[in-house]
Coordinates of C-alpha atoms in Angstrom, one line a residue:
Chain A
X163 CA 0.0 0.0 0.0
X164 CA 1.3 3.5 -0.8
X165 CA 2.3 5.7 2.1
X166 CA 1.9 9.5 2.2
X167 CA 5.6 10.1 2.9
X168 CA 6.7 8.0 0.0
X169 CA 4.7 10.1 -2.4
X170 CA 5.8 13.5 -0.9
X171 CA 8.5 15.0 -3.2
X172 CA 7.4 13.1 -6.3
X173 CA 7.6 15.1 -9.5
X174 CA 4.0 15.9 -10.8
X175 CA 2.9 16.6 -14.4
X176 CA 0.2 18.8 -15.7
X177 CA -2.7 17.7 -17.9
X178 CA -0.4 18.2 -21.0
X179 CA 2.2 16.0 -19.6
X180 CA 4.7 18.7 -18.8
X181 CA 6.4 19.0 -15.4
X182 CA 4.3 20.9 -12.9
X183 CA 6.3 20.7 -9.7
X184 CA 7.0 18.6 -6.8
X185 CA 4.3 17.1 -4.6
X186 CA 4.1 19.0 -1.2
X187 CA 0.7 17.7 0.2
X188 CA -2.3 15.7 -0.7
X189 CA -5.9 16.9 0.0
X190 CA -8.9 14.7 0.9
X191 CA -12.6 15.2 1.3
X192 CA -14.3 14.8 4.7
X193 CA -15.5 11.2 3.7
X194 CA -15.6 9.3 7.0
X195 CA -14.8 5.8 5.5
X196 CA -12.4 6.0 2.5
X197 CA -11.8 9.7 1.6
X198 CA -10.5 10.1 -1.9
X199 CA -7.7 12.2 -2.7
X200 CA -9.0 15.2 -4.6
X201 CA -6.2 17.7 -4.7
X202 CA -2.5 18.1 -4.6
X203 CA -0.3 20.9 -3.3
X204 CA 2.9 21.7 -5.2
X205 CA 5.8 22.9 -3.4
X206 CA 6.0 26.7 -3.2
X207 CA 2.2 27.0 -3.7
X208 CA -0.4 27.7 -1.2
X209 CA -3.5 26.4 -2.8
X210 CA -4.4 23.0 -3.8
X211 CA -5.0 21.9 -7.4
X212 CA -7.3 19.1 -8.4
X213 CA -5.6 15.8 -9.3
X214 CA -6.3 13.7 -12.4
X215 CA -9.3 11.5 -12.4
X216 CA -7.1 8.5 -12.7
X217 CA -4.2 8.7 -10.2
X218 CA -0.9 7.2 -11.7
X219 CA 1.8 6.6 -9.0
X220 CA 4.4 6.5 -11.7
X221 CA 3.4 9.7 -13.2
X222 CA 1.0 11.6 -10.8
X223 CA -0.9 14.4 -12.7
X224 CA -2.9 17.5 -11.8
X225 CA -5.9 18.2 -13.7
X226 CA -7.3 21.5 -15.0
X227 CA -9.7 23.4 -12.8
X228 CA -10.2 25.6 -9.8
X229 CA -8.5 25.2 -6.5
X230 CA -9.9 22.4 -4.1
X231 CA -10.7 22.5 -0.3
X232 CA -10.3 19.8 2.1
X233 CA -8.0 18.3 4.6
X234 CA -4.2 18.5 3.9
X235 CA -2.8 15.1 4.9
X236 CA 0.9 16.3 5.5
X237 CA -0.1 19.5 7.1
X238 CA -3.1 18.6 9.2
X239 CA -2.8 14.8 9.9
X240 CA 0.8 13.7 9.7
X241 CA 2.7 13.8 13.0
X242 CA -0.6 14.9 14.9
X243 CA -1.3 13.6 18.3
X244 CA -3.7 10.6 18.7
X245 CA -5.9 10.6 21.8
X246 CA -8.2 7.9 23.0
X247 CA -11.8 8.5 23.8
X248 CA -10.9 9.5 27.3
X249 CA -8.6 12.1 26.2
X250 CA -5.4 10.3 26.9
X251 CA -2.5 10.7 24.5
X252 CA -1.7 7.3 22.9
X253 CA 0.4 7.9 20.0
X254 CA 1.1 10.1 16.9
X255 CA 0.4 9.7 13.3
X256 CA 3.6 8.4 11.8
X257 CA 2.3 8.0 8.3
X258 CA -1.0 8.0 6.4
X259 CA -1.7 4.8 4.6
X260 CA -3.3 5.1 1.1
X261 CA -5.0 2.7 -1.2
X262 CA -5.0 2.8 -5.0
X263 CA -7.7 1.0 -6.6
X264 CA -8.8 1.4 -10.2
X265 CA -7.0 4.6 -10.4
X266 CA -8.7 6.2 -7.3
X267 CA -6.3 7.0 -4.5
X268 CA -8.1 6.9 -1.1
X269 CA -7.1 7.2 2.6
X270 CA -7.4 3.9 4.4
X271 CA -5.7 4.6 7.7
X272 CA -2.9 6.0 9.7
X273 CA 0.3 4.3 10.9
X274 CA 1.1 5.1 14.5
X275 CA 3.9 4.2 16.8
X276 CA 7.8 4.4 16.4
X277 CA 8.1 2.1 13.3
X278 CA 7.1 4.9 10.7
X279 CA 9.3 7.4 12.6
X280 CA 12.4 5.3 12.1
X281 CA 11.5 4.7 8.6
X282 CA 11.1 8.3 7.9
X283 CA 14.5 8.9 9.5
X284 CA 16.1 6.5 7.0
X285 CA 16.6 3.8 9.6
X286 CA 14.6 1.3 7.6
X287 CA 16.1 -2.0 9.1
X288 CA 15.4 -0.8 12.7
X289 CA 11.9 0.2 11.7
X290 CA 11.1 -3.3 10.7
X291 CA 11.8 -4.5 14.3
X292 CA 10.0 -1.5 16.0
X293 CA 6.5 -1.1 17.1
X294 CA 3.8 0.2 14.9
X295 CA 0.2 -0.3 14.1
X296 CA -2.4 0.9 11.7
X297 CA -5.6 2.7 12.7
X298 CA -8.3 2.4 10.1
X299 CA -9.5 5.8 9.0
X300 CA -13.1 4.8 9.8
X301 CA -12.1 4.5 13.5
X302 CA -11.0 8.2 13.4
X303 CA -13.2 11.1 13.1
X304 CA -12.4 14.8 12.6
X305 CA -14.2 17.1 15.1
X306 CA -13.1 20.2 13.3
X307 CA -12.5 21.1 9.6
X308 CA -8.9 22.0 9.4
X309 CA -5.3 22.3 10.3
X310 CA -4.4 22.5 13.9
X311 CA -7.7 22.6 15.2
X312 CA -8.3 19.1 13.7
X313 CA -9.6 16.7 16.2
X314 CA -10.6 13.1 15.2
X315 CA -12.8 10.9 17.3
X316 CA -14.3 7.4 17.4
X317 CA -17.7 8.9 18.4
X318 CA -17.8 12.5 17.7
X319 CA -20.7 13.1 20.2
X320 CA -19.0 11.1 23.1
X321 CA -15.7 12.8 22.2
X322 CA -17.0 16.2 22.3
X323 CA -18.4 15.4 25.7
X324 CA -15.1 14.5 27.1
X325 CA -12.9 16.8 25.2
X326 CA -14.6 19.8 23.9
X327 CA -14.1 22.0 26.9
X328 CA -10.5 20.8 27.5
X329 CA -9.1 20.2 24.0
X330 CA -11.2 21.9 21.3
X331 CA -8.5 24.3 20.5
X332 CA -5.9 21.6 20.2
X333 CA -4.7 19.5 17.4
X334 CA -5.7 15.9 18.1
X335 CA -6.7 12.6 16.7
X336 CA -8.8 10.3 18.7
X337 CA -8.8 6.5 18.4
X338 CA -11.3 4.1 19.8
X339 CA -8.6 2.1 21.6
X340 CA -7.4 3.1 25.0
X341 CA -3.9 2.0 24.3
X342 CA -2.1 0.7 21.2
X343 CA -1.4 -3.1 21.7
X344 CA 2.2 -4.0 21.7
X345 CA 3.4 -5.2 18.4
Chain B
X56 CA -26.7 55.2 55.3
X57 CA -26.8 54.1 51.7
X58 CA -23.4 55.2 50.9
X59 CA -21.9 53.1 53.7
X60 CA -24.0 50.1 52.6
X61 CA -22.7 50.5 49.1
X62 CA -19.0 50.8 50.1
X63 CA -19.6 47.9 52.5
X64 CA -21.0 45.7 49.5
X65 CA -18.0 46.9 47.4
X66 CA -15.6 45.9 50.1
X67 CA -17.2 42.6 50.4
X68 CA -17.2 42.0 46.6
X69 CA -13.6 42.9 46.5
X70 CA -12.6 40.6 49.3
X71 CA -14.6 37.8 47.6
X72 CA -12.7 38.6 44.4
X73 CA -9.3 38.5 46.1
X74 CA -10.2 35.1 47.8
X75 CA -11.3 33.7 44.5
X76 CA -8.1 34.8 43.0
X77 CA -6.0 33.5 45.8
X78 CA -7.7 30.0 45.3
X79 CA -7.2 30.1 41.6
X80 CA -3.5 31.0 42.1
X81 CA -3.0 28.1 44.6
X82 CA -4.6 25.7 42.0
X83 CA -2.3 26.8 39.2
X84 CA 1.0 27.2 41.2
X85 CA 3.7 24.5 40.6
X86 CA 5.2 24.3 37.2
X87 CA 7.0 27.7 37.3
X88 CA 8.0 27.4 40.9
X89 CA 9.4 23.9 40.5
X90 CA 11.0 24.4 37.3
X91 CA 12.6 27.7 38.4
X92 CA 13.8 26.5 41.9
X93 CA 15.1 23.3 40.4
X94 CA 17.8 25.4 38.7
X95 CA 19.4 25.8 42.0
X96 CA 20.8 22.3 41.8
X97 CA 24.2 21.0 42.3
X98 CA 25.6 22.3 39.0
X99 CA 23.7 25.5 39.5
X100 CA 25.2 26.2 42.9
X101 CA 28.7 25.2 41.6
X102 CA 28.4 27.6 38.8
X103 CA 27.2 30.6 40.7
X104 CA 30.0 29.9 43.3
X105 CA 32.6 29.8 40.6
X106 CA 31.2 33.1 39.1
X107 CA 31.5 34.7 42.7
X108 CA 34.8 33.2 43.7
X109 CA 36.7 33.9 40.4
X110 CA 35.0 37.1 39.3
X111 CA 33.6 38.7 42.5
X112 CA 30.7 40.9 41.7
X113 CA 31.8 41.8 38.2
X114 CA 29.6 39.4 36.2
X115 CA 26.5 39.7 38.4
X116 CA 24.7 41.3 35.4
X117 CA 24.9 38.0 33.5
X118 CA 22.9 36.3 36.3
X119 CA 20.3 39.2 36.1
X120 CA 20.0 38.9 32.4
X121 CA 19.8 35.1 32.6
X122 CA 17.0 35.5 35.1
X123 CA 15.2 37.8 32.9
X124 CA 15.5 35.2 30.1
X125 CA 14.3 32.5 32.5
X126 CA 11.0 34.5 33.2
X127 CA 10.7 35.1 29.4
X128 CA 11.1 31.5 28.1
X129 CA 9.4 29.7 31.1
X130 CA 6.3 31.8 30.6
X131 CA 6.4 30.9 26.9
X132 CA 7.0 27.2 27.7
X133 CA 4.0 27.2 30.2
X134 CA 2.0 29.0 27.7
X135 CA 2.8 26.5 24.8
X136 CA 1.8 23.6 27.1
X137 CA -1.4 25.3 28.2
X138 CA -2.6 26.2 24.7
X139 CA -1.4 23.1 22.7
X140 CA -1.8 20.4 25.3
X141 CA 1.6 19.0 24.1
X142 CA 5.2 18.7 25.3
X143 CA 8.0 20.6 23.5
X144 CA 9.5 17.8 21.4
X145 CA 6.1 16.5 20.3
X146 CA 5.0 19.9 19.3
X147 CA 8.2 20.4 17.2
X148 CA 7.5 17.0 15.5
X149 CA 4.0 18.3 14.7
X150 CA 5.0 21.5 13.3
X151 CA 8.3 20.7 11.7
X152 CA 8.3 17.0 11.1
X153 CA 10.3 14.0 12.4
X154 CA 13.9 15.2 11.2
X155 CA 13.7 18.4 13.2
X156 CA 12.1 16.7 16.0
X157 CA 15.0 14.2 16.1
X158 CA 17.5 16.8 16.0
X159 CA 15.9 18.7 18.9
X160 CA 15.4 15.5 20.8
X161 CA 19.2 14.8 20.4
X162 CA 20.1 18.2 21.7
X163 CA 17.8 17.7 24.7
X164 CA 19.1 14.2 25.3
X165 CA 22.8 15.2 25.3
X166 CA 22.2 18.2 27.5
X167 CA 20.1 16.1 30.0
X168 CA 22.7 13.4 30.1
X169 CA 25.3 16.1 30.8
X170 CA 23.2 17.6 33.5
X171 CA 22.3 14.2 35.1
X172 CA 26.1 13.4 35.1
X173 CA 26.6 16.7 36.9
X174 CA 24.0 15.7 39.5
X175 CA 25.8 12.3 40.1
X176 CA 29.0 14.4 40.4
X177 CA 27.1 16.4 42.9
X178 CA 26.3 13.3 44.9
X179 CA 29.9 12.2 44.7
X180 CA 31.2 15.6 45.8
X181 CA 28.7 15.7 48.8
X182 CA 29.6 12.2 50.0
X183 CA 33.4 12.7 49.5
X184 CA 32.9 15.5 52.1
X185 CA 31.8 12.8 54.4
X186 CA 34.7 10.5 53.4
X187 CA 32.6 8.2 51.3
X188 CA 34.2 7.2 47.9
X189 CA 32.3 7.9 44.6
X190 CA 32.7 4.1 43.8
X191 CA 30.1 3.5 46.6
X192 CA 28.1 6.7 46.5
X193 CA 27.3 7.0 42.8
X194 CA 26.1 3.4 42.1
X195 CA 24.1 3.4 45.4
X196 CA 22.5 6.8 44.3
X197 CA 21.7 5.6 40.7
X198 CA 20.1 2.5 42.1
X199 CA 18.1 4.3 44.8
X200 CA 16.7 7.0 42.4
X201 CA 15.8 4.5 39.8
X202 CA 14.0 2.2 42.2
X203 CA 12.2 5.0 43.9
X204 CA 11.1 6.6 40.7
X205 CA 10.3 3.3 38.7
X206 CA 8.4 1.8 41.7
X207 CA 6.3 4.9 42.1
X208 CA 7.5 5.7 45.5
X209 CA 9.2 8.8 44.5
X210 CA 6.5 11.2 45.6
X211 CA 6.9 10.1 49.1
X212 CA 10.6 11.3 49.6
X213 CA 10.3 14.1 47.1
X214 CA 9.4 16.3 49.8
X215 CA 12.3 15.3 51.9
X216 CA 14.7 15.9 49.1
X217 CA 13.1 19.2 48.3
X218 CA 13.4 20.2 52.1
X219 CA 17.2 19.1 52.0
X220 CA 17.9 21.1 48.9
X221 CA 16.3 24.3 50.5
X222 CA 19.6 24.4 52.6
X223 CA 20.8 26.6 49.9
X224 CA 18.8 29.3 51.2
X225 CA 21.4 29.3 53.8
X226 CA 23.3 31.4 51.2
X227 CA 21.0 34.3 51.8
X228 CA 21.9 34.4 55.5
X229 CA 25.6 33.6 54.8
X230 CA 25.8 36.3 52.1
X231 CA 24.3 38.9 54.6
X232 CA 26.7 37.8 57.4
X233 CA 29.7 38.0 55.1
X234 CA 29.5 41.7 54.9
X235 CA 29.6 42.0 51.1
X236 CA 30.3 45.2 49.3
X237 CA 26.8 46.2 48.4
X238 CA 27.7 49.1 46.2
X239 CA 30.0 46.7 44.1
X240 CA 27.0 44.3 44.0
X241 CA 24.7 47.1 42.6
X242 CA 27.3 48.1 40.1
X243 CA 27.9 44.5 39.1
X244 CA 24.2 43.9 38.5
X245 CA 23.7 47.0 36.2
X246 CA 27.1 47.8 34.7
X247 CA 28.1 44.9 32.3
X248 CA 31.8 44.1 32.9
X249 CA 32.9 42.5 29.7
X250 CA 34.1 38.9 30.1
X251 CA 37.0 39.3 27.9
X252 CA 39.0 36.1 28.7
X253 CA 38.0 32.6 27.9
X254 CA 37.6 31.6 31.5
X255 CA 35.4 34.5 32.2
X256 CA 33.3 33.7 29.0
X257 CA 33.1 30.1 30.2
X258 CA 31.7 31.3 33.5
X259 CA 29.2 33.7 31.8
X260 CA 28.1 30.9 29.4
X261 CA 27.8 28.4 32.2
X262 CA 25.7 30.9 34.2
X263 CA 23.2 31.1 31.3
X264 CA 23.2 27.4 30.7
X265 CA 22.5 26.6 34.3
X266 CA 19.8 29.4 34.9
X267 CA 17.9 28.6 31.7
X268 CA 18.6 24.8 31.2
X269 CA 17.1 22.9 28.3
X270 CA 15.5 20.3 30.6
X271 CA 13.7 23.1 32.6
X272 CA 12.2 24.3 29.3
X273 CA 10.9 20.9 28.5
X274 CA 9.8 20.2 32.0
X275 CA 7.8 23.3 32.5
X276 CA 5.8 22.7 29.3
X277 CA 5.1 19.2 30.2
X278 CA 4.2 19.9 33.7
X279 CA 1.7 22.6 32.5
X280 CA 0.1 19.9 30.2
X281 CA -0.1 17.3 33.0
X282 CA -1.6 19.8 35.3
X283 CA -4.3 20.5 32.6
X284 CA -4.2 24.1 32.9
X285 CA -6.5 26.2 30.8
X286 CA -5.9 29.4 28.9
X287 CA -7.8 31.2 31.5
X288 CA -5.3 30.1 34.2
X289 CA -2.4 31.8 32.2
X290 CA -2.7 35.0 34.3
X291 CA -2.0 33.0 37.5
X292 CA 0.6 30.8 35.8
X293 CA 2.6 33.9 35.0
X294 CA 2.7 34.8 38.7
X295 CA 3.9 31.2 39.2
X296 CA 6.6 31.5 36.7
X297 CA 7.9 34.9 37.8
X298 CA 8.0 33.9 41.4
X299 CA 9.9 30.6 40.7
X300 CA 12.4 32.5 38.5
X301 CA 12.9 35.5 40.9
X302 CA 13.5 33.1 43.8
X303 CA 16.1 31.2 41.8
X304 CA 17.8 34.7 40.7
X305 CA 17.8 35.8 44.3
X306 CA 19.5 32.6 45.7
X307 CA 21.8 32.8 42.8
X308 CA 22.6 36.2 43.6
X309 CA 23.4 35.4 47.3
X310 CA 25.4 32.4 46.2
X311 CA 27.6 34.7 44.1
X312 CA 27.7 37.5 46.7
X313 CA 28.7 35.1 49.6
X314 CA 31.5 33.6 47.4
X315 CA 32.6 37.1 46.3
X316 CA 32.8 38.2 49.9
X317 CA 34.6 35.2 51.3
X318 CA 36.5 33.2 48.6
X319 CA 37.1 36.1 46.1
X320 CA 38.1 38.4 48.8
X321 CA 40.8 35.9 50.0
X322 CA 41.9 35.2 46.3
X323 CA 40.8 31.5 46.6
X324 CA 39.4 29.5 43.6
X325 CA 37.0 26.5 43.8
X326 CA 38.6 23.2 43.0
X327 CA 36.4 20.9 45.1
X328 CA 33.3 20.9 47.2
X329 CA 35.2 21.7 50.4
X330 CA 36.3 25.1 48.7
X331 CA 32.7 25.9 47.7
X332 CA 31.6 25.2 51.2
X333 CA 33.7 28.0 52.6
X334 CA 31.1 30.6 51.5
X335 CA 28.8 29.3 54.3
X336 CA 31.5 29.9 56.9
X337 CA 30.0 33.3 58.0
X338 CA 26.8 31.4 58.8
X339 CA 27.7 28.0 59.8
X340 CA 31.4 28.2 60.8
X341 CA 32.7 24.8 61.3
X342 CA 29.4 23.2 60.2
X343 CA 29.7 24.8 56.9
X344 CA 31.0 21.7 55.0
X345 CA 28.2 19.5 56.5
X346 CA 25.6 22.1 55.6
X347 CA 26.8 22.4 52.0
X348 CA 27.2 18.6 51.7
X349 CA 23.7 18.0 53.0
X350 CA 22.2 20.6 50.5
X351 CA 24.2 19.3 47.7
X352 CA 23.3 15.8 48.3
X353 CA 19.5 16.6 48.5
X354 CA 19.6 18.9 45.4
X355 CA 21.5 16.3 43.3
X356 CA 19.3 13.4 44.3
X357 CA 16.1 15.5 43.6
X358 CA 17.4 16.5 40.2
X359 CA 18.9 13.1 39.3
X360 CA 15.5 11.6 40.0
X361 CA 13.5 14.1 37.7
X362 CA 15.9 14.6 34.8
X363 CA 16.0 10.8 33.5
X364 CA 12.2 10.7 33.9
X365 CA 11.6 14.0 32.1
X366 CA 13.9 12.8 29.2
X367 CA 12.1 9.5 29.0
X368 CA 8.7 11.2 28.7
X369 CA 10.1 13.7 26.1
X370 CA 11.5 11.0 24.0
X371 CA 8.4 8.7 24.2
X372 CA 6.1 11.5 23.3
X373 CA 7.9 12.7 20.4
X374 CA 8.4 9.2 19.1
X375 CA 4.6 8.5 19.3
X376 CA 5.1 5.9 22.0
X377 CA 3.2 7.3 24.9
X378 CA 4.2 5.7 28.1
X379 CA 3.5 6.0 31.8
X380 CA 5.4 4.8 34.9
X381 CA 2.8 2.0 35.6
X382 CA 3.4 0.5 32.2
X383 CA 5.4 -2.7 31.9
X384 CA 8.7 -2.8 30.0
X385 CA 7.1 -4.7 27.1
X386 CA 4.5 -2.0 26.8
X387 CA 6.9 0.9 27.0
X388 CA 10.4 0.0 25.8
X389 CA 11.3 3.4 24.5
X390 CA 10.5 4.9 27.9
X391 CA 12.5 2.4 29.9
X392 CA 15.4 2.3 27.6
X393 CA 15.8 6.2 27.6
X394 CA 15.5 6.2 31.4
X395 CA 18.1 3.4 31.7
X396 CA 20.3 5.1 29.1
X397 CA 20.4 8.4 30.9
X398 CA 21.0 7.0 34.3
X399 CA 23.8 4.4 33.3
X400 CA 25.7 6.9 30.9
X401 CA 25.6 9.7 33.4
X402 CA 26.3 7.6 36.5
X403 CA 29.2 6.0 34.4
X404 CA 30.9 9.2 33.6
X405 CA 30.6 10.5 37.3
X406 CA 32.2 7.1 38.3
X407 CA 35.4 7.6 36.2
X408 CA 38.1 7.6 39.0
X409 CA 40.1 10.5 37.7
X410 CA 37.2 12.6 36.5
X411 CA 37.3 15.9 38.2
X412 CA 33.9 16.6 39.7
X413 CA 33.8 20.4 39.8
X414 CA 34.8 20.8 36.1
X415 CA 32.0 18.3 35.3
X416 CA 29.5 20.3 37.3
X417 CA 30.6 23.5 35.7
X418 CA 31.2 22.5 32.0
X419 CA 28.0 20.5 31.7
X420 CA 26.3 23.9 32.1
X421 CA 28.3 25.4 29.3
X422 CA 27.1 22.5 27.2
X423 CA 23.6 23.4 28.2
X424 CA 23.8 26.8 26.9
X425 CA 25.1 25.6 23.5
X426 CA 22.3 23.0 23.1
X427 CA 19.7 25.5 24.5
X428 CA 20.1 27.6 21.2
X429 CA 18.3 25.3 18.7
X430 CA 15.5 24.7 21.2
X431 CA 15.0 28.3 21.8
X432 CA 14.7 28.9 18.1
X433 CA 12.0 26.3 17.9
X434 CA 10.1 27.7 21.0
X435 CA 10.2 31.2 19.3
X436 CA 8.9 30.1 16.0
X437 CA 6.0 28.1 17.5
X438 CA 5.2 30.8 20.1
X439 CA 4.7 33.5 17.3
X440 CA 2.7 31.1 15.1
X441 CA -1.0 32.2 15.2
X442 CA -2.1 28.8 13.7
X443 CA -0.7 27.0 16.7
X444 CA -1.2 29.6 19.5
X445 CA -4.3 31.5 18.2
X446 CA -4.8 34.6 20.3
X447 CA -1.9 33.7 22.6
X448 CA 0.7 33.9 19.9
X449 CA 3.7 36.3 20.6
X450 CA 3.1 39.7 19.0
X451 CA 5.9 41.8 17.3
X452 CA 7.2 43.3 20.4
X453 CA 7.3 40.0 22.3
X454 CA 9.0 38.3 19.3
X455 CA 11.5 41.2 19.1
X456 CA 12.3 40.6 22.9
X457 CA 12.7 36.8 22.3
X458 CA 14.9 37.2 19.3
X459 CA 17.1 39.8 21.2
X460 CA 17.4 37.2 24.1
X461 CA 18.4 34.3 21.7
X462 CA 20.8 36.7 19.8
X463 CA 22.6 37.6 23.1
X464 CA 22.8 33.8 24.1
X465 CA 24.3 33.1 20.6
X466 CA 26.7 35.9 20.8
X467 CA 28.0 34.6 24.2
X468 CA 28.3 31.1 22.8
X469 CA 30.0 32.2 19.5
X470 CA 32.5 34.4 21.5
X471 CA 33.4 31.5 23.5
X472 CA 33.9 29.5 20.4
X473 CA 36.0 32.2 18.8
X474 CA 38.2 32.6 21.9
X475 CA 38.6 28.8 22.4
X476 CA 39.7 28.5 18.8
X477 CA 42.3 31.2 18.9

């Protein structure tokens, strides 16, 4: 399965096949199950552009059209704190797990724990022995729309009850599990 | 009379508001006071003693500016914790990614190992005053603090250690009894005497590094998070921070003044703990060494207990492997490996038979100042970021003050580097 951090930095092409720039971020819609990638942010740019209807990992392309809104995966999700339903910190998002099926790139979950950190630091061999686990995107829910006021929760209503007062202004992710099981 | 009744109501309302304010303050107090006062640990007292013994009152202004920087950065640290609900290393990872987080963690780890090593050197120096070899005292201390902290009984003796380390308040009395030159003290505080030699710059840099230590910065932020303080508590948290920092500065001032009036006046330098204890002679006379040794031991054990724990929490949080003391090793390997690494390496260095204890205590604080710089840059960048801090972000004036403080510390470190290279 492709990982967000593997894609960041890829050269992207425009709809005519010409180099457009390097991939800086991917943008998804607010779909609670498998949000599709709808936009890409190129390095040096501040607005997301729509991606081609059929996403090709070998030659990712942007499409023509207006800027798109949504959740920026690198900016808003990657390295964000994961909380359980009781508001206890349990981990951080080490990577975002994607799924490419019939040309549609979607988010399937997030990888948490130390393994993705070691891999991103280039310590690939050590990362294979380290702890890590994947949380399905469907287990995580955003409580706010963007950036560092993003909160994801297993059950938005319950999570709001536990956390709204204490953490609403904070960047968190919530998981259904109280603690990640050891790998 | 209506006027009397109105003023009576107003007085009652004022008293009620004051009482409510005091209750709110009491609930918030802790992070600033503990993080500030913990700076008066073994390496802190040694550094201030060397500053006074070798340079008299001349470099007191460095201590004054360091205390101002302590207020400034501890207030920001507490605010970062309150607003974001995260520790420093974790916040750096969230904003700047894993590479920068790894670099800042490495800086924090090296600084904390250096300071923990200095704490064990403090244990060794204190026990050598009582004729106990470091080969015995350091391993026993390392084992004792590890067992106490990891078995969760640390809280029980925390107060005892804190009480022991308050012995250093004796410097205030000793400084007053030593008959210091108060006009020279005032001049030293406000007229900057330039530390032109390498040794003087070392003393100035160590003073900065011990007053505003990297571990204190990470500790105050984590403590504010653990206390679950809210943005509305910030007003009281500022009082907490200022009180802790001013108390640290005042004790530091009297350590320098006591050493200036005794050791410096006699042309003596500090080569071991017995020399440093001389500054307590005006108060304790023949008991000076015992008083100093007791305080040194308490302060060292307290900091040697907190530092590895604080480091383990920082590393676990930043790596996304959240852990707590009641976790088993299998559930929290990063936490326990980090804790063990800090204790074993630090105690190991302090155990080296020929290792000079006073230079370890002193030079570890120079290292603190060097490693402090990258952390301060991150603190500044995050504190002024409205996306993270919202309405609590630093404005232009506050950012300018922070940048000036960082630039002065950088100038101090760079000058030391240049003079060392010549």
